Structures are given as C-alpha cells and as structure tokens.
PDB file of C-alpha atoms in Angstrom:
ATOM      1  CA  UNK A 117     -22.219   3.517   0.606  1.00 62.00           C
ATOM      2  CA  UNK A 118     -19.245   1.745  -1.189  1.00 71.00           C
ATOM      3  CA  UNK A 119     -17.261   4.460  -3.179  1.00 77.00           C
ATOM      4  CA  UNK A 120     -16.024   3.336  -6.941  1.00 87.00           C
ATOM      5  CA  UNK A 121     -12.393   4.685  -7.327  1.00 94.00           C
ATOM      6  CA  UNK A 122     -10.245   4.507 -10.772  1.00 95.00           C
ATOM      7  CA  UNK A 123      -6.118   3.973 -10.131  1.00 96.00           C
ATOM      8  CA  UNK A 124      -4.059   4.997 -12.683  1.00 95.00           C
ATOM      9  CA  UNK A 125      -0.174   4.301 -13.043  1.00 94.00           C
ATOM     10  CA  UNK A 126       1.546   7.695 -11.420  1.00 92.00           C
ATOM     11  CA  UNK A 127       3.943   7.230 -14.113  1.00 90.00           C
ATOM     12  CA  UNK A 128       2.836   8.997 -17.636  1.00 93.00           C
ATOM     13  CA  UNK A 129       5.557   8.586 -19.426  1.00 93.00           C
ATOM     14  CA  UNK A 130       7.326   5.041 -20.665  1.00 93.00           C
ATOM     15  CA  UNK A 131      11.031   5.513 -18.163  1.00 91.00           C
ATOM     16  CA  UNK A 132      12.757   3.453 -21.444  1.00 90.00           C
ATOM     17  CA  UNK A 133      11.897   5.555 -24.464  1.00 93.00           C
ATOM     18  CA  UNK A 134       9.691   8.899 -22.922  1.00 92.00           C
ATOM     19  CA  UNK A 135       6.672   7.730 -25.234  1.00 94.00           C
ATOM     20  CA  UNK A 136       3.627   8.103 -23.547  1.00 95.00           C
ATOM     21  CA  UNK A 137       2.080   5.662 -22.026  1.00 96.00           C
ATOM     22  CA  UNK A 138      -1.350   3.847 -23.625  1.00 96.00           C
ATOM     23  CA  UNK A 139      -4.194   1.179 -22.337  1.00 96.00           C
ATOM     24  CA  UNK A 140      -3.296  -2.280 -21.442  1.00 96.00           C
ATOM     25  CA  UNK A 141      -6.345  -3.137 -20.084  1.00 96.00           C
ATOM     26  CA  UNK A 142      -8.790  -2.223 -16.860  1.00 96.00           C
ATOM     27  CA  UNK A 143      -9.171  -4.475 -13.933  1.00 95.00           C
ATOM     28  CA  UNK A 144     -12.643  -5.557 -12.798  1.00 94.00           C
ATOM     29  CA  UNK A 145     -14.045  -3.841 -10.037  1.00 94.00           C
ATOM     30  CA  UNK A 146     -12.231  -4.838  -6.283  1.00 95.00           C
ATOM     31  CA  UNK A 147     -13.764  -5.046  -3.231  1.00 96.00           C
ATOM     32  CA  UNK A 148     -11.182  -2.808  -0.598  1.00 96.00           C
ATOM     33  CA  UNK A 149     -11.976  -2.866   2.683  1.00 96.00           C
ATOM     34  CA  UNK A 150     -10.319  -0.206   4.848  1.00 95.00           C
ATOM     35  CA  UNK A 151     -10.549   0.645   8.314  1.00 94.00           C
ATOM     36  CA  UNK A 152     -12.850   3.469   7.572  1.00 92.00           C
ATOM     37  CA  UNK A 153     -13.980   2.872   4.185  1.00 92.00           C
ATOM     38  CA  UNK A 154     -14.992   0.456   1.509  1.00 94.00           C
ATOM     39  CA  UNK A 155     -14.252   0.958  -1.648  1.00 94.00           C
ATOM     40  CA  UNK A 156     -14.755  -0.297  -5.490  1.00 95.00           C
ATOM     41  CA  UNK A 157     -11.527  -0.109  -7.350  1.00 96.00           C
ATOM     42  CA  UNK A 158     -11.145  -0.320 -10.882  1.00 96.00           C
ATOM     43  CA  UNK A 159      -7.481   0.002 -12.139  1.00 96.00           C
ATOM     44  CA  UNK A 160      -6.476   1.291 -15.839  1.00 96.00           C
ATOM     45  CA  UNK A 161      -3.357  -0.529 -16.783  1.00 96.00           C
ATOM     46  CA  UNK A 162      -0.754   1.244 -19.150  1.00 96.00           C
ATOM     47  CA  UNK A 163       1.701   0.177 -21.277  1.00 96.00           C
ATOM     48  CA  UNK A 164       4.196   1.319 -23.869  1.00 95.00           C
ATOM     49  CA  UNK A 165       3.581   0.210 -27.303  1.00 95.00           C
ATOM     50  CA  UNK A 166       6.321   1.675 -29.108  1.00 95.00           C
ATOM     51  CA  UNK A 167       7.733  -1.271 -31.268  1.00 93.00           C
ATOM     52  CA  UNK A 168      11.347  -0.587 -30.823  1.00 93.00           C
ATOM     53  CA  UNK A 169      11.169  -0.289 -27.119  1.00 93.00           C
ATOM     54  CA  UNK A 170      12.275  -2.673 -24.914  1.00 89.00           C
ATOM     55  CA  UNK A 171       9.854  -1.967 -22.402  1.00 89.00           C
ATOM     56  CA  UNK A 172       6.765  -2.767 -24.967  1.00 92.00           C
ATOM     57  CA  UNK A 173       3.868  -4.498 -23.307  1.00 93.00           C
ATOM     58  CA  UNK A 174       5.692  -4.469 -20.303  1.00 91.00           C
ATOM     59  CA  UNK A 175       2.189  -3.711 -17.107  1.00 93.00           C
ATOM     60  CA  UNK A 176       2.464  -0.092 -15.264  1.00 94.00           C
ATOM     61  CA  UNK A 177       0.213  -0.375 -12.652  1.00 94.00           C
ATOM     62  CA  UNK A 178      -1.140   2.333  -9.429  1.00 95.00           C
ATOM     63  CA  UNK A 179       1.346   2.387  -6.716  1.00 92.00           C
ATOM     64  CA  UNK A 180      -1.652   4.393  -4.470  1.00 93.00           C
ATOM     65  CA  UNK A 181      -3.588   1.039  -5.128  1.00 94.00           C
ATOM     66  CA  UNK A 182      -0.780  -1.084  -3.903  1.00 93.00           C
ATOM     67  CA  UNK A 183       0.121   0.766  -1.155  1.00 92.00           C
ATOM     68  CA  UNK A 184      -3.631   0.089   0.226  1.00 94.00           C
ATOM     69  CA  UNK A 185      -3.959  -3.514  -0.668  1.00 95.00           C
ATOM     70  CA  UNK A 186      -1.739  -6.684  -0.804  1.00 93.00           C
ATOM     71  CA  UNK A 187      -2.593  -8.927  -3.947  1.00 90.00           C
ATOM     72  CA  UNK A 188      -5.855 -10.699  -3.814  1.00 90.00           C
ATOM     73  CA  UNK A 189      -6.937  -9.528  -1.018  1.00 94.00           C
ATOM     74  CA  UNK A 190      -9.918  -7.857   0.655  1.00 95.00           C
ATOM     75  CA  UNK A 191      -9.001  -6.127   3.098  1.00 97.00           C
ATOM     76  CA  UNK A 192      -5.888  -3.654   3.011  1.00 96.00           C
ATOM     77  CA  UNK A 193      -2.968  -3.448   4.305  1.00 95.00           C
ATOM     78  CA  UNK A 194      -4.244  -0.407   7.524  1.00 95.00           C
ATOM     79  CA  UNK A 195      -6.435  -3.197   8.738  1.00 97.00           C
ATOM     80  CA  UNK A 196      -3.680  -5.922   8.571  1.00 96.00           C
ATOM     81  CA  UNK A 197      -1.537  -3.586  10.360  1.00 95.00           C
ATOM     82  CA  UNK A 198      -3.748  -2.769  13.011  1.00 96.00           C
ATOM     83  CA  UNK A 199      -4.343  -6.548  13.704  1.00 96.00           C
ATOM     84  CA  UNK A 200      -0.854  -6.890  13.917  1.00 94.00           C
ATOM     85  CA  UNK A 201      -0.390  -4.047  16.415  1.00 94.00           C
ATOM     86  CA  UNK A 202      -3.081  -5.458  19.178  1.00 95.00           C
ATOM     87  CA  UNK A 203      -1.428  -8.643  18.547  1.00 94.00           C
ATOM     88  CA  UNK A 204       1.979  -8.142  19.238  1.00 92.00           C
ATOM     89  CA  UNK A 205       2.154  -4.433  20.958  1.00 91.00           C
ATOM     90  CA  UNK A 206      -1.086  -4.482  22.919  1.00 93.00           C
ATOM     91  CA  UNK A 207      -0.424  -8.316  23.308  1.00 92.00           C
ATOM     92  CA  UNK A 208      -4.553  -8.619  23.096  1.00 95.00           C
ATOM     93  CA  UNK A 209      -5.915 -12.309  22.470  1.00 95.00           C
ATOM     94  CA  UNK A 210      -7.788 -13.057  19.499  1.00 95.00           C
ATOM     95  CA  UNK A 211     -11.150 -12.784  21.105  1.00 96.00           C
ATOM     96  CA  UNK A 212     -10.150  -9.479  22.378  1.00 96.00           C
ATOM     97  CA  UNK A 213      -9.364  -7.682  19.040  1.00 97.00           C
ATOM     98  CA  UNK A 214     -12.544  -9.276  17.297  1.00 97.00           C
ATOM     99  CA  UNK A 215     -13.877  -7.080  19.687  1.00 97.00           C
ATOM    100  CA  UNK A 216     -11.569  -4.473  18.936  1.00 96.00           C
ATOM    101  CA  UNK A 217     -12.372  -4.485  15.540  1.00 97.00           C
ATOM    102  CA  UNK A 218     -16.036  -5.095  16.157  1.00 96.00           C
ATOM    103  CA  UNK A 219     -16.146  -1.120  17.426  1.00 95.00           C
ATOM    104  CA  UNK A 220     -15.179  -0.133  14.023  1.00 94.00           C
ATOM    105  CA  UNK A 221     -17.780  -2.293  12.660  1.00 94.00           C
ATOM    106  CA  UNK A 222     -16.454  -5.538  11.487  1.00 96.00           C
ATOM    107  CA  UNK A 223     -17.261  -9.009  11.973  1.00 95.00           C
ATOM    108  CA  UNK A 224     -14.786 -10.993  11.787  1.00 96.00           C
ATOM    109  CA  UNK A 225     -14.128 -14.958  12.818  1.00 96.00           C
ATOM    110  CA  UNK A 226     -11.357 -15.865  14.364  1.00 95.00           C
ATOM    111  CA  UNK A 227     -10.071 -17.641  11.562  1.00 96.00           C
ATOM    112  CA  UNK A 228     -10.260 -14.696   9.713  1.00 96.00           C
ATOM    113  CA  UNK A 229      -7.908 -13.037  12.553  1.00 96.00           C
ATOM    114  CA  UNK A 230      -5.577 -15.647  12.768  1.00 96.00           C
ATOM    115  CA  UNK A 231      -5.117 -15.285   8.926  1.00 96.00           C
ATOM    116  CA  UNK A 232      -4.668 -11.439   8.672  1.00 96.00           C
ATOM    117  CA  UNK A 233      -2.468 -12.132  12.072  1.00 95.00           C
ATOM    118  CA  UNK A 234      -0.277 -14.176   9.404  1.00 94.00           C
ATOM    119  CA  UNK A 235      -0.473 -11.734   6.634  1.00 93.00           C
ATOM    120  CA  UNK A 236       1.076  -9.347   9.179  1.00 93.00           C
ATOM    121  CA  UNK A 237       3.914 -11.289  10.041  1.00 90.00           C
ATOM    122  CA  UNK A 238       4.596 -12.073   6.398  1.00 88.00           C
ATOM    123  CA  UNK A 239       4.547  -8.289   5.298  1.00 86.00           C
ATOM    124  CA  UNK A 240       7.365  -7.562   7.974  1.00 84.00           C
ATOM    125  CA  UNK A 241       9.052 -10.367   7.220  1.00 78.00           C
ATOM    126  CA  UNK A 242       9.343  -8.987   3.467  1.00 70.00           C
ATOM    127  CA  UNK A 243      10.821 -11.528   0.822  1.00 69.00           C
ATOM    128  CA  UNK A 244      12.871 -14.674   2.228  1.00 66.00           C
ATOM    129  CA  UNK A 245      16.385 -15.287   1.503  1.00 76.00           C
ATOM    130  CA  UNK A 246      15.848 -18.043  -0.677  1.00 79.00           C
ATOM    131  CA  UNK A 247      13.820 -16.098  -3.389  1.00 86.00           C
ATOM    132  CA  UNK A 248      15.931 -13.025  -4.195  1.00 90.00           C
ATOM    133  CA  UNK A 249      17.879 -14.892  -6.916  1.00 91.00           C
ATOM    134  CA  UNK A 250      15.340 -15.748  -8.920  1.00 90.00           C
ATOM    135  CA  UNK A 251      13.547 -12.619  -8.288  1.00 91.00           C
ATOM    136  CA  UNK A 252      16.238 -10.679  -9.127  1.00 92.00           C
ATOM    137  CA  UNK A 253      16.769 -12.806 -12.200  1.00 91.00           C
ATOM    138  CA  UNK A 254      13.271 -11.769 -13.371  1.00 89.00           C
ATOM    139  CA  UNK A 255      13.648  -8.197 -12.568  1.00 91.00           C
ATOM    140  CA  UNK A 256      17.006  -7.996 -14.266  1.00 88.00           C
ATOM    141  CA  UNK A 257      15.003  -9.422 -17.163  1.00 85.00           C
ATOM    142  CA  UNK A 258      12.156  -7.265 -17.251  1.00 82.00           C
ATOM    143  CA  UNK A 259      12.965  -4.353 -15.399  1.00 89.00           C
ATOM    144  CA  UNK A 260      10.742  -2.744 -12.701  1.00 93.00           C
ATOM    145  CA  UNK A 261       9.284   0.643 -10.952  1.00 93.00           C
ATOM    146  CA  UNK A 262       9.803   0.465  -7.473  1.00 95.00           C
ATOM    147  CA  UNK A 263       7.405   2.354  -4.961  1.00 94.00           C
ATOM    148  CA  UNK A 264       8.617   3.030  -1.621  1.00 95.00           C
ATOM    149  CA  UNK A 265       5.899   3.557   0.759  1.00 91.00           C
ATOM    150  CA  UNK A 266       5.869   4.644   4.697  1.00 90.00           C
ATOM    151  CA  UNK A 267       2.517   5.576   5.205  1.00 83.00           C
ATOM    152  CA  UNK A 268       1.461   2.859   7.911  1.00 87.00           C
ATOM    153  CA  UNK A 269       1.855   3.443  11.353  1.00 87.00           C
ATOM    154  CA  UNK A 270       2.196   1.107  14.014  1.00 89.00           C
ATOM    155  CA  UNK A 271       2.222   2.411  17.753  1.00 87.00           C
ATOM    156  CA  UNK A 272       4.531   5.425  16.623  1.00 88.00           C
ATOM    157  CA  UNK A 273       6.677   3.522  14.783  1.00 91.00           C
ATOM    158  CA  UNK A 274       6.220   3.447  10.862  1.00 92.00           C
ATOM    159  CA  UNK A 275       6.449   0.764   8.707  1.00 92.00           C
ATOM    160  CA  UNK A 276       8.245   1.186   5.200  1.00 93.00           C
ATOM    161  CA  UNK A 277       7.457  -1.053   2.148  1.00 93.00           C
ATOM    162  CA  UNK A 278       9.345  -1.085  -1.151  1.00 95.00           C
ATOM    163  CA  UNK A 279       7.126  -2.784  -3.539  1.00 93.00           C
ATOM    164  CA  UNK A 280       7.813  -3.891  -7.013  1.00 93.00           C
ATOM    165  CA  UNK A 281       5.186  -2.097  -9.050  1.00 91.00           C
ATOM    166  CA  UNK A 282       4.752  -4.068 -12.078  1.00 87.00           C
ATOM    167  CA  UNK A 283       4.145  -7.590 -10.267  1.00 84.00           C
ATOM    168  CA  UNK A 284       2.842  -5.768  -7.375  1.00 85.00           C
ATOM    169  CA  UNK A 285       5.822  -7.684  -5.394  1.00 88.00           C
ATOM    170  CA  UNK A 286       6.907  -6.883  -1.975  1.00 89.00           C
ATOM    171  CA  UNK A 287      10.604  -6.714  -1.982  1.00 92.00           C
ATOM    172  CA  UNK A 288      11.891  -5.742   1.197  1.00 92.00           C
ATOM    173  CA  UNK A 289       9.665  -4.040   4.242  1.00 91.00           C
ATOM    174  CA  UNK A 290      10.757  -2.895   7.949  1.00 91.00           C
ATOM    175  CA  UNK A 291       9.618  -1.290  10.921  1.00 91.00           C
ATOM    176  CA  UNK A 292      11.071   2.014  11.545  1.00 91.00           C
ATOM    177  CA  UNK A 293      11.539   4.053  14.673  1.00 90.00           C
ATOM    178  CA  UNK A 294      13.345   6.541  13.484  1.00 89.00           C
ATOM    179  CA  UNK A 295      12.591   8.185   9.987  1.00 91.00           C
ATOM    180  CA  UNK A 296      15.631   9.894   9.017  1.00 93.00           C
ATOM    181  CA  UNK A 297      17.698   9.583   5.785  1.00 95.00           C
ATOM    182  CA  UNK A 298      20.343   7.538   7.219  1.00 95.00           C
ATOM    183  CA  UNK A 299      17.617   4.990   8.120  1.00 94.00           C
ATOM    184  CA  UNK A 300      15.688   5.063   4.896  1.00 96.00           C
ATOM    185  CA  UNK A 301      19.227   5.196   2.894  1.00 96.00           C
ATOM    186  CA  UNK A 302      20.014   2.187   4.317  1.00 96.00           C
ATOM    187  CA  UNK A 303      16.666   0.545   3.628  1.00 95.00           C
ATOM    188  CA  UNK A 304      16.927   1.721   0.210  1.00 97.00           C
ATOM    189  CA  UNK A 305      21.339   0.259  -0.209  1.00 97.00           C
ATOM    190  CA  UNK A 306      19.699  -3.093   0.995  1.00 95.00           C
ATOM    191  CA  UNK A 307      17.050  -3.371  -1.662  1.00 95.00           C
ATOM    192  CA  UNK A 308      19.441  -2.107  -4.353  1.00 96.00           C
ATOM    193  CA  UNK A 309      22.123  -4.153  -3.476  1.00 95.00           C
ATOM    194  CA  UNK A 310      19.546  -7.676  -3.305  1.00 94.00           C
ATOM    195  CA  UNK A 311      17.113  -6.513  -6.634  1.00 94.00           C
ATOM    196  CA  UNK A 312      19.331  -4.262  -8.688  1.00 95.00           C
ATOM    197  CA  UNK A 313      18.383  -0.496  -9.936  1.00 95.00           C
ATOM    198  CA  UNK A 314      14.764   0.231 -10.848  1.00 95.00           C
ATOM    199  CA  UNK A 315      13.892   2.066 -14.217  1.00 93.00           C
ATOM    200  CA  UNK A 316      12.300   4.756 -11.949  1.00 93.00           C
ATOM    201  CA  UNK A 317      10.656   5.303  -8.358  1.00 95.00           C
ATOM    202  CA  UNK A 318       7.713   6.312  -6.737  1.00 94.00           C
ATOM    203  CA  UNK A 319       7.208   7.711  -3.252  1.00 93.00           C
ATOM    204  CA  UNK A 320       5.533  10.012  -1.237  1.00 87.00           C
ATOM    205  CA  UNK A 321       7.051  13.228  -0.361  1.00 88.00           C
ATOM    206  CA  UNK A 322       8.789  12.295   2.733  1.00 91.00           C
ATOM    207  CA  UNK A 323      12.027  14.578   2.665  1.00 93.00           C
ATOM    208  CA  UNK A 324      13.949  11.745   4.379  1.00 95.00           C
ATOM    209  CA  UNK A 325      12.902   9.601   1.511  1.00 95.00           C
ATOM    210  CA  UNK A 326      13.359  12.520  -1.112  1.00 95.00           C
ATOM    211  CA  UNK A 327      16.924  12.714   0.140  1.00 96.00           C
ATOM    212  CA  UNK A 328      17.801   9.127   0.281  1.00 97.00           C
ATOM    213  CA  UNK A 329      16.877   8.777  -3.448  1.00 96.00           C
ATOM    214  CA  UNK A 330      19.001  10.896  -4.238  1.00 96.00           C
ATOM    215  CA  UNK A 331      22.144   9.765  -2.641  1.00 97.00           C
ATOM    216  CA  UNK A 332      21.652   6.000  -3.811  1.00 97.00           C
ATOM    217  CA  UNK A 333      19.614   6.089  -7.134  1.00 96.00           C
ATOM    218  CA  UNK A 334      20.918   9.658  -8.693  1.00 96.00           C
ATOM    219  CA  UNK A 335      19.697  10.013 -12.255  1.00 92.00           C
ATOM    220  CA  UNK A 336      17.043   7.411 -12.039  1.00 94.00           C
ATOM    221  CA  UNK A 337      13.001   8.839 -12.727  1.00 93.00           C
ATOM    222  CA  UNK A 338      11.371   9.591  -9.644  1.00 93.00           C
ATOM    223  CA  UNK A 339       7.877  10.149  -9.208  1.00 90.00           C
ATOM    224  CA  UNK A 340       5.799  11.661  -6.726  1.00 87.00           C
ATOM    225  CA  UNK A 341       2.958  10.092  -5.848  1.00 77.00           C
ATOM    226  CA  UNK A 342      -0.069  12.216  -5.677  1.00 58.00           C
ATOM    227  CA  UNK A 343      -2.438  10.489  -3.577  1.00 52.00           C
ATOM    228  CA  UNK A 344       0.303  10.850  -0.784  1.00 44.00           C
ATOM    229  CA  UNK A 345       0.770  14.462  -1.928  1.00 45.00           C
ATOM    230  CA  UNK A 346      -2.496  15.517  -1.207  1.00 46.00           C
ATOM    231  CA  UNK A 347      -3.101  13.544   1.642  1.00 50.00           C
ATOM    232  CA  UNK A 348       0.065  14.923   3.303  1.00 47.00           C
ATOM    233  CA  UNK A 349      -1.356  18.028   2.832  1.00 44.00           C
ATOM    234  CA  UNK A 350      -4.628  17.388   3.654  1.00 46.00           C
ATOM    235  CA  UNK A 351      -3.315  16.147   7.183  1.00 47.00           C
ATOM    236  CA  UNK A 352      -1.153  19.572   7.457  1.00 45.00           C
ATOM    237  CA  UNK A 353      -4.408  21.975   7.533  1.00 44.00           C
ATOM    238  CA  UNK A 354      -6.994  20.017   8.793  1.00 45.00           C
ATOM    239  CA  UNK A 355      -5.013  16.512  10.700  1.00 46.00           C
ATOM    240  CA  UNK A 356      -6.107  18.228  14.352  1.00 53.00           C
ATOM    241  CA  UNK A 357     -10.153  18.854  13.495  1.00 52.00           C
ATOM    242  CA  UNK A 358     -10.392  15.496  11.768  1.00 49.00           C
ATOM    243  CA  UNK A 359      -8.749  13.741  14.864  1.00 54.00           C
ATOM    244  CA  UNK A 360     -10.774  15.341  17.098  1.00 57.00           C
ATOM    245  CA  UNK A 361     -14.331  15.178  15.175  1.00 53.00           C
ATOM    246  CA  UNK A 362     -12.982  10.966  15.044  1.00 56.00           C
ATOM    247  CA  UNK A 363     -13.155  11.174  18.722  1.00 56.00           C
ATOM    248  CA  UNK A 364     -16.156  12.885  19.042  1.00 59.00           C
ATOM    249  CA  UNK A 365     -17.774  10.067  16.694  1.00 53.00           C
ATOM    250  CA  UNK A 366     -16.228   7.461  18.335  1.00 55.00           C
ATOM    251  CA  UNK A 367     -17.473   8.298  21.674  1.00 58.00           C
ATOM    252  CA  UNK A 368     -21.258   9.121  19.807  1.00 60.00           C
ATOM    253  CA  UNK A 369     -20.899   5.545  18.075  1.00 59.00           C
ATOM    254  CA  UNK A 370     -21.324   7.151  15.071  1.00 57.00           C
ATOM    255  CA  UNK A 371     -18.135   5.648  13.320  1.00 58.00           C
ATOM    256  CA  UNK A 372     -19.533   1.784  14.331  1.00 61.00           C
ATOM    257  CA  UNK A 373     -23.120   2.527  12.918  1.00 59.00           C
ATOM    258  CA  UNK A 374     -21.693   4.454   9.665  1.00 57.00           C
ATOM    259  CA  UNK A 375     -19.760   1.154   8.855  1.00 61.00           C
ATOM    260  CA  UNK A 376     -22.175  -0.816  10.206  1.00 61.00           C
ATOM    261  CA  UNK A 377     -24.413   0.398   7.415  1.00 58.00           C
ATOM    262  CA  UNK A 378     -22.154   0.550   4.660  1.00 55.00           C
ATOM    263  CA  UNK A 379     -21.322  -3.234   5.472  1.00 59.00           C
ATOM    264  CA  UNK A 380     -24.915  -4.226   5.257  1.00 61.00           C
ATOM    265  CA  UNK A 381     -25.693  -1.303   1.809  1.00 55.00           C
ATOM    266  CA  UNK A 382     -22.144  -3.413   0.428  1.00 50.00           C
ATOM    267  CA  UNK A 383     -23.617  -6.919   1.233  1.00 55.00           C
ATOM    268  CA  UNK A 384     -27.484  -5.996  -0.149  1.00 50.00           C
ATOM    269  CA  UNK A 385     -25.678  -5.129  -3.242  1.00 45.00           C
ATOM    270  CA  UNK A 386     -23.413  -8.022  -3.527  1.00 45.00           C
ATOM    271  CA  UNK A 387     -26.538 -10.224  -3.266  1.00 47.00           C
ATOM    272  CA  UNK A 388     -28.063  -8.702  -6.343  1.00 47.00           C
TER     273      UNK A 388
END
C-alpha cells in the first residue's frame, strides 16, 4: 500500500524578520519511489508575508523531502545511489543490476538504468564550474536556506549533499570516507566561499556537522531536522533487530513479494 506523507518546511519562523511563517501553497500529490517504500507526498509550502520584509513571498520548502528526491523525479535519491554503487564499486553490468534491483522488486529497462546510472554521476559531480556565477548571482539576490545532508551511504563511504532549499538546487555534493569535522568544514568553506552565506541551515544531527557549522557559519539559524532526528534515534535502539529481521525477509522473499504487491496495489490505483 502506497503511504500519503505531508512535508512541511523545518523552518517555522521567517530567518529575516522572526514572523511566523504562513501558506504559500500545497504541492499535488508525488509519486516517491524508495528502495523499500512508495510513497504519496504532498508538500505545504510557507512563506513570509510580512510587507516590510525582504524575504516576503520568498518559497520555504521540506528539506526531509529533498533529501529523498531530486526534482521531478520518481524515484529518490537511495535508489539512484544504489545504482550507482553496483555500477561503479561492484563494477556489475547493466543486465546484472536489473537483476539486482529485480530482488527488491522493481522492473526496470535498461534505459531506465542507464538514466538513473547518469543521474548518479551528475549528483557527485554537484554543480559545474561554469554555473556558480550566475547561481550565486541569484542567491545573492534572493537569499537561501541551505540543507546539508549525509544520510546516503555508498559501500561505507557516505555521500554529503548541500542543497539549496528554496529552488531545491544542488550546490555542491562529495563522497566522504572519513566523516570528521575537518572533512565536513572543508566541504562546508568550499560551498561558502562559491555561493555566499545562507540566511540559515538545516542538517541532521551529525556532531561532525554540528561542529563544522559552527566554526564557519557562527551566528547564522540552524535547524535541526527532525526526520533525521528521529531516525537517528530510531537506528540507535532498534538499527541491529531491524537489520537482522531485513535478512531474515530477504532470505524468506518476503521483502520482493511485499514490493511486488505494493507495485501492482500503486499501478491498479494509478489506472483508476
């Protein structure tokens, strides 16, 4: 069964003038599909409408929503990820990680591969040379929230995406070995240094990314994000049981049929 989820901007509060902040408008539902779920997002838009603010008008959108999905896409950025892994660190063939895939339930073409194989390379690529000027111009303009994510992993290695949260922009994105705050500090100089300071920032509560904050952006909003939160601490008390009870499932076949079935519930619904 496809769940129906409502995002909400993690920020309350207008980072200009403190106001709080009010509709802009809410997104028609989104197909999401995730390596072990498939969801129905709707997204509540905020804005500030104080008059003498000059952040009026101005889109706050859910970093937890952007963190799972690129922009107009279906499927999010876990399964682009893990295409990307048997790709490049398994070195599989395309045939070989439709069938990969195919034990998680999916059915995919391998155009449909090839493509997420490319949406892969462009998300570690992050933005290209050429562009930062203007994007910087814009942002300089306008102003922007930036959300700093490091929630995908990739054969032990993490990957860590600073996203512009108002155009839903990736701005800079690398593969990490090693998480610590010199790392992430210099990740976070980089993106400064290219887009400027954000109005505030979101993250998880990574202490290495706590800490780097800090150091480079004192003084400037920060924002927890509480999807990460809880699913931090979710993974704390129960991260063993639920990796072995996957195991279990996956050995069972249970995982492959469960999808299988919300894939074909998803599609009988779509058809109506």
């Amino acid at each position: 069964m496809t769940t129906i989820k409502i995002y909400e901007p993690e920020i309350k509060e207008c980072p200009i003038c403190g106001r709080f902040l009010c509709k802009k408008y809410n997104t028609e539902p989104r197909t999401v599909v995730r390596l072990h779920e498939t969801i129905k997002a709707v997204e509540h838009v905020k804005q500030c409408k104080n008059k003498k603010c000059s952040n009026r008008g101005k889109p706050f959108r859910s970093a937890e929503l952007q963190s799972m999905v690129l922009p107009h896409m279906r499927y999010g950025i876990d399964v682009i990820a893990r295409a990307g892994e048997l790709r490049f660190y398994d070195l599989m063939t395309l045939h070989e990680i439709i069938e990969e895939f195919a034990k998680l339930g999916f059915k995919f073409s391998l155009g449909e591969i090839s493509f997420l194989i490319d949406k892969f390379l462009g998300l570690t690529a992050g933005v290209q040379e050429e562009k930062i000027p203007e994007i910087r111009k814009n942002l300089e303009k306008k102003g922007f929230v930036l959300s700093v994510d490091g929630t995908i992993s990739i054969k032990g290695k993490t990957l860590y995406i600073f996203r512009d949260t108002v155009n839903n922009i990736v701005l800079y994105s690398e593969i990490c070995e090693v998480n610590d705050t010199t790392h992430i500090e210099t990740m976070l100089r980089h993106v400064v240094e290219k887009f400027g300071v954000p109005l505030a920032i979101i993250s998880d509560m990574q202490q290495s990314i706590i800490d780097s904050i800090k150091i480079v952006l004192p003084g400037v909003p920060h924002q927890f994000c509480q999807y990460h939160f809880l699913r931090n601490a979710g993974d704390a008390l129960t991260k063993d049981l639920h990796q072995d009870l996957g195991k279990e499932m996956k050995k069972m076949g249970v995982q492959a049929e469960v999808n299988r079935i919300q894939r074909e519930m998803s599609g009988k619904k779509t058809m109506r």
